[in-house]
Tab-separated table of C-alpha atoms in Angstrom:
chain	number	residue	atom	x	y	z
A	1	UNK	CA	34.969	-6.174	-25.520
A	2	UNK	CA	32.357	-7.094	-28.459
A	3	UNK	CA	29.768	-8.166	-25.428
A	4	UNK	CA	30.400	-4.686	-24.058
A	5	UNK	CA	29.620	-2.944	-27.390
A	6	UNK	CA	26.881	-5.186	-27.812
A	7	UNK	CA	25.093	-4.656	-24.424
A	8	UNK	CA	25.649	-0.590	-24.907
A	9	UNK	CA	23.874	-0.951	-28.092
A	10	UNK	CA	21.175	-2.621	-26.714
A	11	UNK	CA	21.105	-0.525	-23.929
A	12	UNK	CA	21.183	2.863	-26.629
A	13	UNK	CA	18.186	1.446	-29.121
A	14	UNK	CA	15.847	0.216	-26.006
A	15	UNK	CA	16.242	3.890	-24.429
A	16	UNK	CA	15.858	5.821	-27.794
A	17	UNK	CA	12.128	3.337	-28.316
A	18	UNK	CA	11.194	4.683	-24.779
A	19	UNK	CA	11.726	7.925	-25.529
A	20	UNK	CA	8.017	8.913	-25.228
A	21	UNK	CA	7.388	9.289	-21.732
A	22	UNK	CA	5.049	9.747	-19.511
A	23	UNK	CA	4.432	12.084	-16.482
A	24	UNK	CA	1.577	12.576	-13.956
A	25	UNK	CA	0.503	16.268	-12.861
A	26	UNK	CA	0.040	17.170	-9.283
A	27	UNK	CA	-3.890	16.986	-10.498
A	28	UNK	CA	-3.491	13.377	-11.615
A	29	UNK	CA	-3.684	13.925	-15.005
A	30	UNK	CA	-1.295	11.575	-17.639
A	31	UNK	CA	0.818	13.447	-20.225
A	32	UNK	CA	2.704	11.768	-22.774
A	33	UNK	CA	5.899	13.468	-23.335
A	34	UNK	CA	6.605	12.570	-27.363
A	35	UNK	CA	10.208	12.654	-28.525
A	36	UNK	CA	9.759	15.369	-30.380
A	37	UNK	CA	8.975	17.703	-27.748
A	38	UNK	CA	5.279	18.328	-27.662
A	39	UNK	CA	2.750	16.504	-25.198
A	40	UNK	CA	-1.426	15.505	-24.485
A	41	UNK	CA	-3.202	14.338	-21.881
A	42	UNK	CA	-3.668	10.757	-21.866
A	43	UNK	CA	-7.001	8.953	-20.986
A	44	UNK	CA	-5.041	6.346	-18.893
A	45	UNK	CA	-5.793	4.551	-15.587
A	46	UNK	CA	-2.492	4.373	-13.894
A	47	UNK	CA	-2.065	0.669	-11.921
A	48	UNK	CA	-5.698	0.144	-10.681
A	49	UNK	CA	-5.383	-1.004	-7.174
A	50	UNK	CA	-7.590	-3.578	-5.639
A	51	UNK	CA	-10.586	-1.507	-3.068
A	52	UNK	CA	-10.184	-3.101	0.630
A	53	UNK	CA	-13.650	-3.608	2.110
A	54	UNK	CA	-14.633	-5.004	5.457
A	55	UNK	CA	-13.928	-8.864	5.812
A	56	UNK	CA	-12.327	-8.931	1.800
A	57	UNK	CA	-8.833	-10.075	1.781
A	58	UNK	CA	-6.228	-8.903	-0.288
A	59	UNK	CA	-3.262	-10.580	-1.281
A	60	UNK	CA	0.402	-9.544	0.008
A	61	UNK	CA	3.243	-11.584	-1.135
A	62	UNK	CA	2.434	-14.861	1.248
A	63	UNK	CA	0.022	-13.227	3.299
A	64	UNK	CA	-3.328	-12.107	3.156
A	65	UNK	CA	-4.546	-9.377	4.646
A	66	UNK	CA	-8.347	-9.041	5.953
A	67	UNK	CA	-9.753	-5.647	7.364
A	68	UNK	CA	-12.175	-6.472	9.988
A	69	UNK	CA	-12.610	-3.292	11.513
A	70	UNK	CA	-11.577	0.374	10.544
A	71	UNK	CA	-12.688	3.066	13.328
A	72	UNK	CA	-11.528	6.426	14.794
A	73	UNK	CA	-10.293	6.818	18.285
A	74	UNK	CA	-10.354	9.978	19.965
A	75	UNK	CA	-9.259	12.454	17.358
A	76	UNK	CA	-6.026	11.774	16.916
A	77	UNK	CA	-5.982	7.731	16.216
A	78	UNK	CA	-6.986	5.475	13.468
A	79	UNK	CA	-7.304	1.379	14.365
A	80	UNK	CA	-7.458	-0.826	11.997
A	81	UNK	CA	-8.287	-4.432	12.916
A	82	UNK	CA	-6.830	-6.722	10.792
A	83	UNK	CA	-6.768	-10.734	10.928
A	84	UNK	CA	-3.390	-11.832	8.598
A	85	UNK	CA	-3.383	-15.794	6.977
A	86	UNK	CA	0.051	-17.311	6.537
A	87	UNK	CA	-0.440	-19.032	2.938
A	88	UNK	CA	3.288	-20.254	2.826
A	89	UNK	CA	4.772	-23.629	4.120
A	90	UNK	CA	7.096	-21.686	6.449
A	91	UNK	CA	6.266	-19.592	9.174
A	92	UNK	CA	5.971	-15.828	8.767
A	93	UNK	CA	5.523	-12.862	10.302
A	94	UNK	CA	3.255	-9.740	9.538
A	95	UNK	CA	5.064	-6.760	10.129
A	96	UNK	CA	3.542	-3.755	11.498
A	97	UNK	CA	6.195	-1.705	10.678
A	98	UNK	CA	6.331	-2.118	7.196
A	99	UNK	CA	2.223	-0.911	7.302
A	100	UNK	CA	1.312	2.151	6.062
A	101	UNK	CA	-1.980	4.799	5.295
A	102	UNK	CA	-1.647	7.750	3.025
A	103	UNK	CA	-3.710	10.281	2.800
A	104	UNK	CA	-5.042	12.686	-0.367
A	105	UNK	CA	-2.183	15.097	-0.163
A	106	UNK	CA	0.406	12.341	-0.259
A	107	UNK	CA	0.842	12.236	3.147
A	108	UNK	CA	2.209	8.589	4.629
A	109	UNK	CA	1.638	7.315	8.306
A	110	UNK	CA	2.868	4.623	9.772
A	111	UNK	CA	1.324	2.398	12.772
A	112	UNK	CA	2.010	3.989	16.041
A	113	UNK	CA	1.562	2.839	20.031
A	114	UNK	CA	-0.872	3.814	21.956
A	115	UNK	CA	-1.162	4.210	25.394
A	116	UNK	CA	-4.342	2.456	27.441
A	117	UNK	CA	-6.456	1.704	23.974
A	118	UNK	CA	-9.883	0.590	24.543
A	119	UNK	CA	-10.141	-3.209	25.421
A	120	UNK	CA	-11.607	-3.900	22.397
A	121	UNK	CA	-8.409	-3.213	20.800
A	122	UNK	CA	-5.935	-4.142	23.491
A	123	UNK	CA	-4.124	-6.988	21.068
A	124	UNK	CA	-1.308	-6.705	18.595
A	125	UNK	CA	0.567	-8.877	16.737
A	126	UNK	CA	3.284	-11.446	18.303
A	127	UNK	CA	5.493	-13.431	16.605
A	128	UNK	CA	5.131	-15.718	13.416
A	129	UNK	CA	2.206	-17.313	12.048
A	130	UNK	CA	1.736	-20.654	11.547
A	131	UNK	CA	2.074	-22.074	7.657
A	132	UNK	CA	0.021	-23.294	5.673
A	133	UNK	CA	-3.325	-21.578	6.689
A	134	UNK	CA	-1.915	-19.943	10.064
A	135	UNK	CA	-4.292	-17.193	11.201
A	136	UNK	CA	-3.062	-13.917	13.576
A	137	UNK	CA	-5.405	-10.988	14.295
A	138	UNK	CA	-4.248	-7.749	15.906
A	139	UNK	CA	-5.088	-3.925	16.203
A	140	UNK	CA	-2.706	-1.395	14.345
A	141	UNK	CA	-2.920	2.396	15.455
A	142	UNK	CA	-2.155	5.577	13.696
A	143	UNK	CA	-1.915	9.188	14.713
A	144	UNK	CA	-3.855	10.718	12.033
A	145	UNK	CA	-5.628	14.186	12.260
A	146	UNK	CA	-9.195	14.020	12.373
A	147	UNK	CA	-9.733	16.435	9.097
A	148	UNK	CA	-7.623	13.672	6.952
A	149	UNK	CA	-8.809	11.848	4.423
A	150	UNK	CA	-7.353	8.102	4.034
A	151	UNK	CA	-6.993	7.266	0.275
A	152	UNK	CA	-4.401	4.162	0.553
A	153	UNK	CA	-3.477	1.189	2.552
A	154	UNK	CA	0.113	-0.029	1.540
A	155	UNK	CA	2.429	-3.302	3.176
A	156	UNK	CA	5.317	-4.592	2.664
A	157	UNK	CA	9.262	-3.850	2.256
A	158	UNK	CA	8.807	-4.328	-1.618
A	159	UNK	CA	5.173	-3.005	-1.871
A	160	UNK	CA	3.361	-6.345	-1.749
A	161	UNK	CA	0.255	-4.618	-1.275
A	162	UNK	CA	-1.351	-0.931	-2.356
A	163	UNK	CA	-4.939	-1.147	-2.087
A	164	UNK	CA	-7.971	2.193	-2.138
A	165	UNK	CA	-9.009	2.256	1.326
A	166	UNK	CA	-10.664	5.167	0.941
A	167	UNK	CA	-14.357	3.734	0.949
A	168	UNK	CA	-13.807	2.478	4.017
A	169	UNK	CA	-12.028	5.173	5.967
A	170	UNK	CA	-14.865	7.560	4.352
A	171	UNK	CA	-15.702	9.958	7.210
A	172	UNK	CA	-13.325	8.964	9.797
């Protein structure tokens, strides 16, 4: 029973030092919520992400993830070329479904089939990689509106990766 006290206690002081928080407005602005019920902006840079750039990879979890190609299909699809190195001693395998855009309004889309894509694109990814160094390269579509501007690239079941793809994806 004492352990239970004493982990509630813990538990009670560590929320009571948190107990300025802070918020983000729908404009992106931080605002520190003080305990005392008054707030300000906040000059802060919330989790700078790493910028994606053609043949730059980025780290995710075991993986690393290299954009070779970004281009617009039609007007409804988005490809992304991508070539994916296993850096683990066990195989592994990048999943597409677990691969993600987003656009400025918060919007998320996910990688999509397409039917006849041009033959420059006609691969996708099969099976694992090989470890230690392994290399895989495939095409990943999306079904994006023309109008929509791509902000973020994001992977993973846990969020390995969150990069700013938005320099790339500029005028798609």
């Amino acid at each position: 029973m004492k352990k239970v006290m004493v982990l509630f206690l813990i538990l009670l002081v560590t929320t009571v030092s948190l107990a300025n928080l802070y918020a983000v407005t729908t404009e992106g602005r931080v605002v520190l919520l003080k305990n005392n019920g008054t707030w300000k902006y906040e000059d802060v840079q919330l989790g700078s992400k790493p910028v994606m750039e053609i043949d730059k990879p980025l780290i995710a979890g075991d993986l690393s993830i290299t954009l070779k190609e970004i281009a617009r299909i039609d007007k409804e699809y988005v490809v992304l070329d991508l070539l994916v190195q296993n850096n683990d001693s066990e195989p592994k395998a990048f999943v597409v479904m677990v691969l993600y855009l987003r656009d400025k309004q918060g919007y998320t889309y996910s990688g999509t089939f397409m039917f006849d894509p041009p033959a420059k694109y006609d691969r996708t990814f099969q099976g694992d990689i090989a470890p230690n160094g392994g290399i895989a390269r495939g095409a990943v579509f999306f079904e994006i509106p023309r109008e929509t501007e791509i902000v973020e690239l994001s992977y993973g079941f846990m969020g390995e990766l969150f990069a700013d793809i938005s320099k790339v994806a500029a005028g798609l």
